[in-house]
């Protein structure tokens, strides 16, 4: 009865949190003192006596093993129950000499101090035997090891108090402290083993963990979890990229798209289903974010319905406020994320995010599709001092000097949807092209994040697999190309590399400086004129100087 305890508990079953607070009650008085430092039991009992104590302890009934007594007789030891030495009512039996008796308690402590049960034992002993006041008694703290040995037990010499007080006025102590050393409940969070969402999160990382354990021990798993990805476009490319990001361990994915899910989408765009097409169709960005959570509930995904303003698409007064609002949405989103994926239908839709990402120095991964071809590339992120730089031996281009999607162009993007029927405005591709391009876009990002130079990772200029320099440029997952062009009709892939173009209409210093200086006013000029970018970057003069008549025939503004 002395070893009773209380426990207050509460189970928060929704969050799999279990709160519990133990109390091992003991009276605050009387106060006892250790007469001397505890001593080893071997200094009191020899080997034979220890054996006697061990055997006698084993023969005791389980209800008696917590508290009992030991008496030395003729160099031997006898184990006695408390009933053998105490009267039924009060006091010690007359024939018992307490100076020859060791009181024993099962001691749970593993330090030099006695365990909590001794406090209860002595309080109960004084209550039953008031004549023990102001006396010394010997206590054995019995400590059994795994094999049943008691050689680690300790002997305590206790000085009983000089007077005792009525138990009715005694206070009680014994509430356990929590991990913060305050009196309060402890928490057992069982979500890791019981919450299906947490189990799904843990299990989804199994492939990457096996990759690290078995194949690529130097891979940084955590960087994928903390990298925030912004996907501009939630169509065929956006859906494939999102799924591959999820498989690589990325957990922050945001979609921007202003389209709605149509009946033709679910068979190609893998994040949508038939239900998303009903009632006019859900917004693609929102549906993609929600359906991503159905695959992995712990992913941090959201969708933003916004239109991306484009060069050559004039903005009238009626659309000006909406356009300015969309620009702010896109700008804030790019600033908040680490990586921007350009997965849009048209060339001109990629211009604004390319410029803003260059302004903020963000990683940009671009993917574009043809009928049976694709382009996947990363944009250079650097200062202007590295523009156009190539390594001394022309073997590679530093990561900061790589060109963007528009660096190979000598014309500004125009309205590619002008005078086209609805079926002509739709991107028509072989079904496998988007899956291939989406996968390569994610692999380029992962290779970049795992490279020791990160965004400064160089791209091979003249590829030579036997080159030592090329091997030195490799990251954990190998070299990171600047761009990948694939041709499905011939099943061929090439990896061209190009440097920044100082007159680029998207990432050149001229354009970025004008954007920083004029802001939205500069953007509105670009949207309202298909030739403004060519004028400010000097491309118009370049056309006249070089007499590039053939190139001008392919201009988007040419009727």
PDB file of N, CA and C in Angstrom, residues 368-375 429 433 486-488:
ATOM      1  N   UNK A 368      10.246  23.734 -72.588  1.00  0.00           N
ATOM      2  CA  UNK A 368       9.358  24.080 -73.698  1.00  0.00           C
ATOM      3  C   UNK A 368       9.195  22.865 -74.608  1.00  0.00           C
ATOM      4  N   UNK A 369       8.008  22.718 -75.180  1.00  0.00           N
ATOM      5  CA  UNK A 369       7.683  21.528 -75.971  1.00  0.00           C
ATOM      6  C   UNK A 369       7.355  21.878 -77.411  1.00  0.00           C
ATOM      7  N   UNK A 370       7.751  21.000 -78.316  1.00  0.00           N
ATOM      8  CA  UNK A 370       7.272  21.020 -79.694  1.00  0.00           C
ATOM      9  C   UNK A 370       6.428  19.768 -79.909  1.00  0.00           C
ATOM     10  N   UNK A 371       6.128  19.470 -81.167  1.00  0.00           N
ATOM     11  CA  UNK A 371       5.335  18.269 -81.416  1.00  0.00           C
ATOM     12  C   UNK A 371       6.080  17.013 -80.976  1.00  0.00           C
ATOM     13  N   UNK A 372       7.355  16.868 -81.400  1.00  0.00           N
ATOM     14  CA  UNK A 372       8.128  15.698 -81.009  1.00  0.00           C
ATOM     15  C   UNK A 372       9.530  16.111 -80.545  1.00  0.00           C
ATOM     16  N   UNK A 373       9.639  17.334 -80.037  1.00  0.00           N
ATOM     17  CA  UNK A 373      10.927  17.827 -79.538  1.00  0.00           C
ATOM     18  C   UNK A 373      10.697  18.613 -78.254  1.00  0.00           C
ATOM     19  N   UNK A 374      11.773  18.826 -77.546  1.00  0.00           N
ATOM     20  CA  UNK A 374      11.656  19.573 -76.297  1.00  0.00           C
ATOM     21  C   UNK A 374      12.972  20.280 -76.000  1.00  0.00           C
ATOM     22  N   UNK A 375      12.889  21.317 -75.165  1.00  0.00           N
ATOM     23  CA  UNK A 375      14.049  22.036 -74.668  1.00  0.00           C
ATOM     24  C   UNK A 375      13.917  22.183 -73.161  1.00  0.00           C
ATOM     25  N   UNK A 429       1.495  18.031 -78.760  1.00  0.00           N
ATOM     26  CA  UNK A 429       2.752  17.293 -78.620  1.00  0.00           C
ATOM     27  C   UNK A 429       2.471  15.807 -78.499  1.00  0.00           C
ATOM     28  N   UNK A 433       6.430  13.375 -74.661  1.00  0.00           N
ATOM     29  CA  UNK A 433       7.396  14.483 -74.646  1.00  0.00           C
ATOM     30  C   UNK A 433       7.351  15.239 -73.328  1.00  0.00           C
ATOM     31  N   UNK A 486      15.945  17.562 -77.020  1.00  0.00           N
ATOM     32  CA  UNK A 486      15.633  16.202 -77.416  1.00  0.00           C
ATOM     33  C   UNK A 486      14.742  16.152 -78.637  1.00  0.00           C
ATOM     34  N   UNK A 487      14.952  15.140 -79.449  1.00  0.00           N
ATOM     35  CA  UNK A 487      14.174  14.961 -80.687  1.00  0.00           C
ATOM     36  C   UNK A 487      13.632  13.540 -80.677  1.00  0.00           C
ATOM     37  N   UNK A 488      12.339  13.441 -80.416  1.00  0.00           N
ATOM     38  CA  UNK A 488      11.752  12.125 -80.213  1.00  0.00           C
ATOM     39  C   UNK A 488      11.633  11.339 -81.514  1.00  0.00           C
TER      40      UNK A 488
END
